[in-house]
Structure formats: C-alpha cells, structure tokens
Amino acid sequence: RAPLFLYFHAFDPHAPYVAHPEYDDVLPLDAAPAIEPAGWQEGMLNTHGPLPPTEDPGWSKALTQIDRKRALYDQEVRFTDEHLGVLLEMLKERGVSDDLLVVLVSDHGEGLWEHLSPASAERLMAFSPDHLFFGGHGHDLSEQALRTPFILSGPGVPRGARLDEPVENVDLFPTLLSLCDLPRPGDLHGVDLTPLFGGDVSDGEWREESYAYIRQSACIRDEAAQLKLVIPTEFGIKKGMRGPTLHQLDSDPLERRDLSSERLEDMSRLRARLEAHLERYPTTTQRVGDRISQQKLEALGYAGQGNDVEED
C-alpha cells in the first residue's frame, strides 16, 4: 500500500455554536463553568460598559445568554471529540492504524467572554456585554486563545507521556519530518520536539520564550520569568487596539492585572526581544478580496460573529 496522508479539518467547535441536545444530560446549557473571580463580569460592566437597559438593570439576562453560549461551546467540543473517534475507528477497521501517526492540533482557542474586548476604552462604553467581553478569536492573545491541543500518537511517540515544556504550532512540521525520517530543509522557524520524547533535554536548555502573532497584535512569553507582553501591531493601533499589556502568569493566570505601567524595565527588555523575533520571522497578511463571498465567510463563521474590534 502506498503511504497515506489524511488532513481532516474539523470546523466544530467554531462560531456560530450550535446545540447538541444529545449531550444535555452531561453538559446542560445552564451549567457552564463560572467565569472567575466571582462578580468579575459585573464589575467590568460597571467600570467600562454602558448603562444597563431598564428591563435588565443588572445585566443578568445578557450574562445568562453569554453563559449559554459557553455551554454550547462545550457541547461542540464533545461533538467533535466523539466524531474524531468515529474517524479513527474507521481507519482502524481498514487496517491502517497500526503504523499510523495521528496528530491533533488547533490553530487557536476562543475568548469565551473571559476578558474585555481589546477595543479602546471609548468604544467599550458603547458595547453590549456580548461584545464588551471578547467571545471569539483573532483579536486578542489571551492564554485561552494560545493554549491549544497539541497531541501526537503513533510510531516514535512515547505512549501516555505528557510534556510541560512550551511548544508552538510551528514545531509540528520539523517534528513530523523527524518522525518520518525525512530531511529538514533550510532555516525552519519551528523546533523538532522529538528530543523531548526521550528526555534528552536538560532543565533550562529548552525554549526560553514563546511567541504568537495575529494581524492586530503580537506577544512574547518569557518562560522562565512567566512574564507575558502583548503589543499592538501598526494595524492594531490603526484599528484602536489597547496596549501594550504585561502579565505575571504564574501569579495571575487569568491575566486580570496589567503590570505595564509598573515594570518598565521588563517592558523594554521583552519588547526588544519581541521586535527582534518579528524582524527575523516577518509575517504578511494577504486579503482574499472578492474570491470568497461574504455569504460563504458567514457560513464558515468568519464574518459577523462576535467581532469586537473593527475589521478591515
């Protein structure tokens, strides 16, 4: 049999989230995990949002709708998980699973209304709760958008191992090359992860920092210091993005406290490293123009779905 390569792109979970009533018993739509700390959303609405409507003076109806969407997201994750199992079982039945390398990765997480929109303070005052709190992706670099599944299973991968070292999606390509015993071309951005599988990396010898980039902003995470800096790009500044922000992740994993005005030396140090990284690995964005219709984008969830910051 010729070698097999299968790329499966699951669009669930993705906005707009749809209900899967078959999971209501295990993932009820009124039992989404609470946003922490308790009362945080109400406090942000009082500080940054508009006055509530007379028919909903405490925003309770609006926040309940947000909680329902968060529960729908959990159902979408469960739906995807179950149907990935169907796909893997199908491959097993066809006798191609014994030497199959299975890779499960995601390009991003979702905001799920756990942070303020990165729009300007003036614009926040006009946003309803559904937009004041950022629910989607593509406009912020909070940890729930960055910490995504990266799962490998198959030949050359230790069974049941869970690694704590920071990795990036760009590491997937060189890792697959290594696992498939293929030559590595040129100056790749990513890092081969296979040395981690055998414990061949000593403490302090792995990646010192990790990076992420979207059109509106870029970030660096100092892994040893657990400091994370997010800065708006030129495009982000033009579109009214707030920033920069600095967070101490080990003591503030929810990124509730911005330290940018208190730790200027760390800001300067991390910004220099981030700018050097962006200069070495420049990223350009090409617009699709009229090749994809607005209707098709909306069907895929890429237009008009919880965009809190003005799009170009």
mmCIF file of N, CA and C in Angstrom, residues 233-311:
data_model
loop_
_atom_site.group_PDB
_atom_site.id
_atom_site.type_symbol
_atom_site.label_atom_id
_atom_site.label_comp_id
_atom_site.label_asym_id
_atom_site.label_seq_id
_atom_site.Cartn_x
_atom_site.Cartn_y
_atom_site.Cartn_z
ATOM 1 N N THR A 233 0.113 45.701 16.890
ATOM 2 C CA THR A 233 0.856 45.969 15.657
ATOM 3 C C THR A 233 0.437 47.328 15.104
ATOM 4 N N GLU A 234 1.093 47.764 14.033
ATOM 5 C CA GLU A 234 0.692 49.024 13.401
ATOM 6 C C GLU A 234 -0.762 48.957 12.962
ATOM 7 N N PHE A 235 -1.160 47.805 12.429
ATOM 8 C CA PHE A 235 -2.553 47.636 12.018
ATOM 9 C C PHE A 235 -3.475 47.704 13.234
ATOM 10 N N GLY A 236 -3.056 47.073 14.338
ATOM 11 C CA GLY A 236 -3.867 47.102 15.543
ATOM 12 C C GLY A 236 -4.029 48.503 16.103
ATOM 13 N N ILE A 237 -2.955 49.269 16.085
ATOM 14 C CA ILE A 237 -3.029 50.662 16.551
ATOM 15 C C ILE A 237 -4.010 51.449 15.691
ATOM 16 N N LYS A 238 -3.925 51.224 14.392
ATOM 17 C CA LYS A 238 -4.822 51.918 13.459
ATOM 18 C C LYS A 238 -6.281 51.570 13.743
ATOM 19 N N LYS A 239 -6.520 50.331 14.172
ATOM 20 C CA LYS A 239 -7.882 49.880 14.435
ATOM 21 C C LYS A 239 -8.327 50.142 15.877
ATOM 22 N N GLY A 240 -7.503 50.806 16.672
ATOM 23 C CA GLY A 240 -7.918 51.209 18.007
ATOM 24 C C GLY A 240 -7.678 50.191 19.098
ATOM 25 N N MET A 241 -6.740 49.260 18.883
ATOM 26 C CA MET A 241 -6.438 48.261 19.915
ATOM 27 C C MET A 241 -5.753 48.917 21.102
ATOM 28 N N ARG A 242 -6.113 48.445 22.321
ATOM 29 C CA ARG A 242 -5.431 48.906 23.518
ATOM 30 C C ARG A 242 -4.083 48.205 23.646
ATOM 31 N N GLY A 243 -3.246 48.758 24.489
ATOM 32 C CA GLY A 243 -1.980 48.084 24.768
ATOM 33 C C GLY A 243 -0.850 49.083 24.833
ATOM 34 N N PRO A 244 0.344 48.581 25.166
ATOM 35 C CA PRO A 244 0.687 47.188 25.472
ATOM 36 C C PRO A 244 0.214 46.760 26.858
ATOM 37 N N THR A 245 0.241 45.442 27.100
ATOM 38 C CA THR A 245 -0.103 44.907 28.411
ATOM 39 C C THR A 245 0.979 43.915 28.847
ATOM 40 N N LEU A 246 1.166 43.815 30.153
ATOM 41 C CA LEU A 246 2.160 42.902 30.727
ATOM 42 C C LEU A 246 1.496 42.129 31.862
ATOM 43 N N HIS A 247 1.679 40.794 31.860
ATOM 44 C CA HIS A 247 1.056 39.960 32.882
ATOM 45 C C HIS A 247 2.065 38.985 33.473
ATOM 46 N N GLN A 248 1.951 38.769 34.785
ATOM 47 C CA GLN A 248 2.754 37.785 35.509
ATOM 48 C C GLN A 248 1.923 36.514 35.609
ATOM 49 N N LEU A 249 2.186 35.551 34.717
ATOM 50 C CA LEU A 249 1.275 34.431 34.544
ATOM 51 C C LEU A 249 1.262 33.462 35.716
ATOM 52 N N ASP A 250 2.379 33.276 36.406
ATOM 53 C CA ASP A 250 2.378 32.299 37.488
ATOM 54 C C ASP A 250 1.514 32.752 38.671
ATOM 55 N N SER A 251 1.440 34.049 38.907
ATOM 56 C CA SER A 251 0.602 34.546 39.998
ATOM 57 C C SER A 251 -0.727 35.117 39.509
ATOM 58 N N ASP A 252 -0.862 35.308 38.206
ATOM 59 C CA ASP A 252 -2.075 35.882 37.629
ATOM 60 C C ASP A 252 -2.428 35.137 36.341
ATOM 61 N N PRO A 253 -2.771 33.838 36.441
ATOM 62 C CA PRO A 253 -3.010 33.041 35.237
ATOM 63 C C PRO A 253 -4.210 33.500 34.424
ATOM 64 N N LEU A 254 -5.146 34.228 35.054
ATOM 65 C CA LEU A 254 -6.319 34.711 34.331
ATOM 66 C C LEU A 254 -6.065 36.056 33.659
ATOM 67 N N GLU A 255 -4.857 36.593 33.843
ATOM 68 C CA GLU A 255 -4.453 37.863 33.204
ATOM 69 C C GLU A 255 -5.409 39.003 33.571
ATOM 70 N N ARG A 256 -5.665 39.131 34.838
ATOM 71 C CA ARG A 256 -6.572 40.176 35.315
ATOM 72 C C ARG A 256 -5.842 41.484 35.639
ATOM 73 N N ARG A 257 -4.525 41.419 35.880
ATOM 74 C CA ARG A 257 -3.812 42.626 36.312
ATOM 75 C C ARG A 257 -2.728 42.989 35.307
ATOM 76 N N ASP A 258 -2.827 44.185 34.753
ATOM 77 C CA ASP A 258 -1.845 44.685 33.799
ATOM 78 C C ASP A 258 -0.725 45.401 34.550
ATOM 79 N N LEU A 259 0.522 44.927 34.369
ATOM 80 C CA LEU A 259 1.679 45.488 35.071
ATOM 81 C C LEU A 259 2.514 46.411 34.194
ATOM 82 N N SER A 260 1.994 46.800 33.043
ATOM 83 C CA SER A 260 2.810 47.542 32.079
ATOM 84 C C SER A 260 3.295 48.882 32.610
ATOM 85 N N SER A 261 2.527 49.514 33.467
ATOM 86 C CA SER A 261 2.941 50.820 33.986
ATOM 87 C C SER A 261 3.848 50.689 35.210
ATOM 88 N N GLU A 262 4.003 49.474 35.759
ATOM 89 C CA GLU A 262 4.784 49.275 36.969
ATOM 90 C C GLU A 262 6.165 48.682 36.703
ATOM 91 N N ARG A 263 6.322 47.954 35.616
ATOM 92 C CA ARG A 263 7.570 47.221 35.374
ATOM 93 C C ARG A 263 8.140 47.633 34.020
ATOM 94 N N LEU A 264 8.599 48.858 33.974
ATOM 95 C CA LEU A 264 9.056 49.441 32.714
ATOM 96 C C LEU A 264 10.307 48.752 32.179
ATOM 97 N N GLU A 265 11.191 48.310 33.069
ATOM 98 C CA GLU A 265 12.411 47.632 32.610
ATOM 99 C C GLU A 265 12.078 46.309 31.930
ATOM 100 N N ASP A 266 11.154 45.540 32.524
ATOM 101 C CA ASP A 266 10.719 44.297 31.888
ATOM 102 C C ASP A 266 10.016 44.584 30.564
ATOM 103 N N MET A 267 9.238 45.632 30.510
ATOM 104 C CA MET A 267 8.561 46.008 29.276
ATOM 105 C C MET A 267 9.572 46.258 28.167
ATOM 106 N N SER A 268 10.599 47.024 28.479
ATOM 107 C CA SER A 268 11.606 47.367 27.483
ATOM 108 C C SER A 268 12.374 46.131 27.022
ATOM 109 N N ARG A 269 12.752 45.276 27.973
ATOM 110 C CA ARG A 269 13.520 44.061 27.650
ATOM 111 C C ARG A 269 12.716 43.117 26.757
ATOM 112 N N LEU A 270 11.462 42.876 27.108
ATOM 113 C CA LEU A 270 10.644 41.944 26.344
ATOM 114 C C LEU A 270 10.261 42.516 24.986
ATOM 115 N N ARG A 271 10.020 43.813 24.934
ATOM 116 C CA ARG A 271 9.680 44.430 23.649
ATOM 117 C C ARG A 271 10.842 44.294 22.665
ATOM 118 N N ALA A 272 12.070 44.501 23.140
ATOM 119 C CA ALA A 272 13.236 44.375 22.260
ATOM 120 C C ALA A 272 13.355 42.957 21.709
ATOM 121 N N ARG A 273 13.119 41.953 22.573
ATOM 122 C CA ARG A 273 13.192 40.565 22.116
ATOM 123 C C ARG A 273 12.064 40.238 21.146
ATOM 124 N N LEU A 274 10.886 40.759 21.410
ATOM 125 C CA LEU A 274 9.754 40.509 20.526
ATOM 126 C C LEU A 274 9.977 41.152 19.157
ATOM 127 N N GLU A 275 10.446 42.380 19.159
ATOM 128 C CA GLU A 275 10.678 43.062 17.885
ATOM 129 C C GLU A 275 11.770 42.381 17.075
ATOM 130 N N ALA A 276 12.802 41.853 17.754
ATOM 131 C CA ALA A 276 13.852 41.121 17.049
ATOM 132 C C ALA A 276 13.292 39.845 16.423
ATOM 133 N N HIS A 277 12.405 39.181 17.143
ATOM 134 C CA HIS A 277 11.784 37.959 16.618
ATOM 135 C C HIS A 277 10.928 38.271 15.396
ATOM 136 N N LEU A 278 10.129 39.330 15.457
ATOM 137 C CA LEU A 278 9.263 39.689 14.343
ATOM 138 C C LEU A 278 10.079 40.107 13.123
ATOM 139 N N GLU A 279 11.240 40.711 13.363
ATOM 140 C CA GLU A 279 12.100 41.093 12.246
ATOM 141 C C GLU A 279 12.704 39.856 11.581
ATOM 142 N N ARG A 280 13.043 38.846 12.380
ATOM 143 C CA ARG A 280 13.620 37.625 11.817
ATOM 144 C C ARG A 280 12.572 36.799 11.081
ATOM 145 N N TYR A 281 11.352 36.775 11.615
ATOM 146 C CA TYR A 281 10.279 35.984 11.014
ATOM 147 C C TYR A 281 9.110 36.898 10.656
ATOM 148 N N PRO A 282 9.264 37.711 9.621
ATOM 149 C CA PRO A 282 8.188 38.635 9.247
ATOM 150 C C PRO A 282 6.951 37.872 8.780
ATOM 151 N N THR A 283 5.801 38.401 9.119
ATOM 152 C CA THR A 283 4.523 37.799 8.739
ATOM 153 C C THR A 283 3.730 38.802 7.934
ATOM 154 N N THR A 284 3.251 38.363 6.787
ATOM 155 C CA THR A 284 2.426 39.224 5.941
ATOM 156 C C THR A 284 1.042 38.624 5.842
ATOM 157 N N THR A 285 0.061 39.477 5.653
ATOM 158 C CA THR A 285 -1.323 39.047 5.513
ATOM 159 C C THR A 285 -1.835 39.467 4.154
ATOM 160 N N GLN A 286 -2.347 38.524 3.393
ATOM 161 C CA GLN A 286 -2.922 38.824 2.095
ATOM 162 C C GLN A 286 -4.436 38.760 2.201
ATOM 163 N N ARG A 287 -5.089 39.733 1.638
ATOM 164 C CA ARG A 287 -6.549 39.753 1.668
ATOM 165 C C ARG A 287 -7.088 38.869 0.550
ATOM 166 N N VAL A 288 -8.193 38.189 0.835
ATOM 167 C CA VAL A 288 -8.762 37.297 -0.168
ATOM 168 C C VAL A 288 -9.589 38.050 -1.196
ATOM 169 N N GLY A 289 -9.859 39.314 -0.939
ATOM 170 C CA GLY A 289 -10.598 40.107 -1.909
ATOM 171 C C GLY A 289 -11.980 39.532 -2.164
ATOM 172 N N ASP A 290 -12.348 39.490 -3.427
ATOM 173 C CA ASP A 290 -13.684 39.040 -3.803
ATOM 174 C C ASP A 290 -13.731 37.553 -4.127
ATOM 175 N N ARG A 291 -12.656 36.818 -3.910
ATOM 176 C CA ARG A 291 -12.642 35.402 -4.272
ATOM 177 C C ARG A 291 -13.550 34.576 -3.380
ATOM 178 N N ILE A 292 -13.788 35.023 -2.166
ATOM 179 C CA ILE A 292 -14.688 34.325 -1.254
ATOM 180 C C ILE A 292 -15.819 35.284 -0.896
ATOM 181 N N SER A 293 -17.037 34.866 -1.116
ATOM 182 C CA SER A 293 -18.170 35.747 -0.895
ATOM 183 C C SER A 293 -18.421 35.944 0.590
ATOM 184 N N GLN A 294 -19.084 37.048 0.921
ATOM 185 C CA GLN A 294 -19.463 37.316 2.306
ATOM 186 C C GLN A 294 -20.348 36.204 2.841
ATOM 187 N N GLN A 295 -21.225 35.684 2.000
ATOM 188 C CA GLN A 295 -22.118 34.615 2.432
ATOM 189 C C GLN A 295 -21.339 33.374 2.840
ATOM 190 N N LYS A 296 -20.311 33.014 2.060
ATOM 191 C CA LYS A 296 -19.510 31.841 2.389
ATOM 192 C C LYS A 296 -18.720 32.066 3.683
ATOM 193 N N LEU A 297 -18.189 33.276 3.862
ATOM 194 C CA LEU A 297 -17.458 33.572 5.086
ATOM 195 C C LEU A 297 -18.368 33.442 6.303
ATOM 196 N N GLU A 298 -19.586 33.948 6.190
ATOM 197 C CA GLU A 298 -20.520 33.860 7.303
ATOM 198 C C GLU A 298 -20.884 32.408 7.588
ATOM 199 N N ALA A 299 -21.016 31.590 6.534
ATOM 200 C CA ALA A 299 -21.343 30.173 6.726
ATOM 201 C C ALA A 299 -20.234 29.445 7.472
ATOM 202 N N LEU A 300 -18.992 29.892 7.279
ATOM 203 C CA LEU A 300 -17.859 29.289 7.966
ATOM 204 C C LEU A 300 -17.610 29.891 9.344
ATOM 205 N N GLY A 301 -18.344 30.959 9.674
ATOM 206 C CA GLY A 301 -18.142 31.580 10.975
ATOM 207 C C GLY A 301 -17.070 32.646 10.969
ATOM 208 N N TYR A 302 -16.659 33.125 9.782
ATOM 209 C CA TYR A 302 -15.556 34.069 9.709
ATOM 210 C C TYR A 302 -15.996 35.503 9.463
ATOM 211 N N ALA A 303 -17.271 35.787 9.560
ATOM 212 C CA ALA A 303 -17.718 37.162 9.373
ATOM 213 C C ALA A 303 -18.947 37.403 10.228
ATOM 214 N N GLY A 304 -18.953 38.533 10.925
ATOM 215 C CA GLY A 304 -20.110 38.913 11.701
ATOM 216 C C GLY A 304 -20.351 38.086 12.940
ATOM 217 N N GLN A 305 -19.328 37.375 13.429
ATOM 218 C CA GLN A 305 -19.509 36.523 14.594
ATOM 219 C C GLN A 305 -18.695 37.041 15.765
ATOM 220 N N GLY A 306 -19.255 37.978 16.502
ATOM 221 C CA GLY A 306 -18.631 38.435 17.738
ATOM 222 C C GLY A 306 -17.335 39.204 17.520
ATOM 223 N N ASN A 307 -17.239 39.964 16.412
ATOM 224 C CA ASN A 307 -16.029 40.762 16.191
ATOM 225 C C ASN A 307 -16.140 42.048 16.984
ATOM 226 N N ASP A 308 -15.319 42.167 18.018
ATOM 227 C CA ASP A 308 -15.410 43.301 18.938
ATOM 228 C C ASP A 308 -14.597 44.486 18.483
ATOM 229 N N VAL A 309 -13.654 44.262 17.579
ATOM 230 C CA VAL A 309 -12.789 45.321 17.092
ATOM 231 C C VAL A 309 -13.043 45.478 15.614
ATOM 232 N N GLU A 310 -13.071 46.706 15.151
ATOM 233 C CA GLU A 310 -13.386 46.958 13.754
ATOM 234 C C GLU A 310 -12.462 46.173 12.824
ATOM 235 N N GLU A 311 -13.057 45.521 11.833
ATOM 236 C CA GLU A 311 -12.282 44.761 10.856
ATOM 237 C C GLU A 311 -12.082 45.592 9.598
#
